[in-house]
Amino acid sequence: EAAKEQLTLAQLAQKFEVNAVTISKWKSEFLANMSAAFSHVKEPSNGEPEVPSEKLYAQIGKLKVELDFLKKSAKKLGIPESEWKPLN
């Protein structure tokens, strides 16, 4: 509400029971960083773009289907589970 400037700092301070100086600091900080607050592409600290979770869940589902298929195939071929080795 402070960014909208529809109420004075004194009115906001009274409404939310917060010091006007605190609201002013919050407003300044928000205005300085608001582009980051609304950006759609977030980059983790390592600089690589974040992969959307929908894609990750889709990949997990695909890998589970593949794993189930391979387990069933190994059983049909008579390969004991103790001989299954992870691919590294």
PDB file of C-alpha atoms in Angstrom:
ATOM      1  CA  GLU A   1       0.000   0.000   0.000  1.00  0.00           C
ATOM      2  CA  ALA A   2       2.909   2.334   0.613  1.00  0.00           C
ATOM      3  CA  ALA A   3       4.063   1.917  -2.990  1.00  0.00           C
ATOM      4  CA  LYS A   4       0.591   2.825  -4.260  1.00  0.00           C
ATOM      5  CA  GLU A   5       0.773   6.066  -2.246  1.00  0.00           C
ATOM      6  CA  GLN A   6      -2.978   6.091  -1.633  1.00  0.00           C
ATOM      7  CA  LEU A   7      -2.415   6.714   2.074  1.00  0.00           C
ATOM      8  CA  THR A   8       0.227   8.780   3.831  1.00  0.00           C
ATOM      9  CA  LEU A   9       3.000   7.112   5.808  1.00  0.00           C
ATOM     10  CA  ALA A  10       1.339   8.320   9.004  1.00  0.00           C
ATOM     11  CA  GLN A  11      -1.967   6.738   7.984  1.00  0.00           C
ATOM     12  CA  LEU A  12      -0.268   3.458   7.081  1.00  0.00           C
ATOM     13  CA  ALA A  13       1.682   3.489  10.338  1.00  0.00           C
ATOM     14  CA  GLN A  14      -1.530   3.898  12.297  1.00  0.00           C
ATOM     15  CA  LYS A  15      -3.429   1.324  10.218  1.00  0.00           C
ATOM     16  CA  PHE A  16      -0.782  -1.398  10.563  1.00  0.00           C
ATOM     17  CA  GLU A  17       0.611  -0.299  13.926  1.00  0.00           C
ATOM     18  CA  VAL A  18       4.123   0.018  12.505  1.00  0.00           C
ATOM     19  CA  ASN A  19       6.532   2.946  12.725  1.00  0.00           C
ATOM     20  CA  ALA A  20       6.375   5.291   9.709  1.00  0.00           C
ATOM     21  CA  VAL A  21      10.172   5.138   9.366  1.00  0.00           C
ATOM     22  CA  THR A  22       9.970   1.340   9.066  1.00  0.00           C
ATOM     23  CA  ILE A  23       7.321   1.624   6.358  1.00  0.00           C
ATOM     24  CA  SER A  24       9.470   4.154   4.523  1.00  0.00           C
ATOM     25  CA  LYS A  25      12.480   1.791   4.637  1.00  0.00           C
ATOM     26  CA  TRP A  26      10.350  -1.134   3.427  1.00  0.00           C
ATOM     27  CA  LYS A  27       8.979   0.980   0.589  1.00  0.00           C
ATOM     28  CA  SER A  28      12.453   2.111  -0.509  1.00  0.00           C
ATOM     29  CA  GLU A  29      13.749  -1.454  -0.386  1.00  0.00           C
ATOM     30  CA  PHE A  30      10.754  -2.730  -2.347  1.00  0.00           C
ATOM     31  CA  LEU A  31      11.053  -0.075  -5.038  1.00  0.00           C
ATOM     32  CA  ALA A  32      14.778  -0.757  -5.415  1.00  0.00           C
ATOM     33  CA  ASN A  33      14.208  -4.505  -5.795  1.00  0.00           C
ATOM     34  CA  MET A  34      10.718  -4.816  -7.235  1.00  0.00           C
ATOM     35  CA  SER A  35      11.899  -6.123 -10.598  1.00  0.00           C
ATOM     36  CA  ALA A  36      13.383  -9.142  -8.814  1.00  0.00           C
ATOM     37  CA  ALA A  37      10.142  -9.680  -6.904  1.00  0.00           C
ATOM     38  CA  PHE A  38       8.155 -10.044 -10.105  1.00  0.00           C
ATOM     39  CA  SER A  39      10.668 -11.669 -12.431  1.00  0.00           C
ATOM     40  CA  HIS A  40       9.509 -14.966 -13.902  1.00  0.00           C
ATOM     41  CA  VAL A  41      12.975 -16.432 -14.442  1.00  0.00           C
ATOM     42  CA  LYS A  42      14.844 -16.957 -11.224  1.00  0.00           C
ATOM     43  CA  GLU A  43      18.496 -17.832 -11.262  1.00  0.00           C
ATOM     44  CA  PRO A  44      20.050 -19.738  -8.399  1.00  0.00           C
ATOM     45  CA  SER A  45      23.303 -18.535  -6.912  1.00  0.00           C
ATOM     46  CA  ASN A  46      25.359 -20.725  -9.269  1.00  0.00           C
ATOM     47  CA  GLY A  47      24.156 -18.703 -12.284  1.00  0.00           C
ATOM     48  CA  GLU A  48      22.297 -21.546 -13.999  1.00  0.00           C
ATOM     49  CA  PRO A  49      18.609 -20.966 -14.793  1.00  0.00           C
ATOM     50  CA  GLU A  50      16.191 -22.857 -12.582  1.00  0.00           C
ATOM     51  CA  VAL A  51      14.399 -25.765 -14.276  1.00  0.00           C
ATOM     52  CA  PRO A  52      10.597 -25.500 -13.906  1.00  0.00           C
ATOM     53  CA  SER A  53       9.218 -28.113 -11.520  1.00  0.00           C
ATOM     54  CA  GLU A  54       6.688 -29.375 -14.110  1.00  0.00           C
ATOM     55  CA  LYS A  55       9.553 -30.514 -16.323  1.00  0.00           C
ATOM     56  CA  LEU A  56      11.271 -32.195 -13.395  1.00  0.00           C
ATOM     57  CA  TYR A  57       8.106 -34.063 -12.394  1.00  0.00           C
ATOM     58  CA  ALA A  58       7.607 -35.147 -16.019  1.00  0.00           C
ATOM     59  CA  GLN A  59      11.178 -36.448 -16.145  1.00  0.00           C
ATOM     60  CA  ILE A  60      10.703 -38.317 -12.852  1.00  0.00           C
ATOM     61  CA  GLY A  61       7.539 -39.936 -14.217  1.00  0.00           C
ATOM     62  CA  LYS A  62       9.306 -40.974 -17.410  1.00  0.00           C
ATOM     63  CA  LEU A  63      12.224 -42.466 -15.474  1.00  0.00           C
ATOM     64  CA  LYS A  64       9.860 -44.407 -13.188  1.00  0.00           C
ATOM     65  CA  VAL A  65       8.109 -45.923 -16.214  1.00  0.00           C
ATOM     66  CA  GLU A  66      11.469 -46.876 -17.726  1.00  0.00           C
ATOM     67  CA  LEU A  67      12.653 -48.403 -14.439  1.00  0.00           C
ATOM     68  CA  ASP A  68       9.466 -50.452 -14.057  1.00  0.00           C
ATOM     69  CA  PHE A  69       9.830 -51.690 -17.646  1.00  0.00           C
ATOM     70  CA  LEU A  70      13.459 -52.680 -17.069  1.00  0.00           C
ATOM     71  CA  LYS A  71      12.620 -54.467 -13.807  1.00  0.00           C
ATOM     72  CA  LYS A  72       9.855 -56.479 -15.492  1.00  0.00           C
ATOM     73  CA  SER A  73      12.114 -57.288 -18.442  1.00  0.00           C
ATOM     74  CA  ALA A  74      14.937 -58.427 -16.148  1.00  0.00           C
ATOM     75  CA  LYS A  75      12.546 -60.708 -14.252  1.00  0.00           C
ATOM     76  CA  LYS A  76      11.245 -62.201 -17.518  1.00  0.00           C
ATOM     77  CA  LEU A  77      14.824 -62.851 -18.615  1.00  0.00           C
ATOM     78  CA  GLY A  78      15.587 -64.517 -15.293  1.00  0.00           C
ATOM     79  CA  ILE A  79      18.163 -61.978 -14.162  1.00  0.00           C
ATOM     80  CA  PRO A  80      18.149 -61.950 -10.346  1.00  0.00           C
ATOM     81  CA  GLU A  81      17.740 -58.598  -8.635  1.00  0.00           C
ATOM     82  CA  SER A  82      21.113 -59.054  -6.924  1.00  0.00           C
ATOM     83  CA  GLU A  83      22.799 -58.762 -10.342  1.00  0.00           C
ATOM     84  CA  TRP A  84      21.160 -55.473 -11.273  1.00  0.00           C
ATOM     85  CA  LYS A  85      23.833 -52.814 -11.275  1.00  0.00           C
ATOM     86  CA  PRO A  86      23.233 -49.084 -11.397  1.00  0.00           C
ATOM     87  CA  LEU A  87      24.685 -47.226 -14.348  1.00  0.00           C
ATOM     88  CA  ASN A  88      27.073 -44.581 -13.084  1.00  0.00           C
TER      89      ASN A  88
END
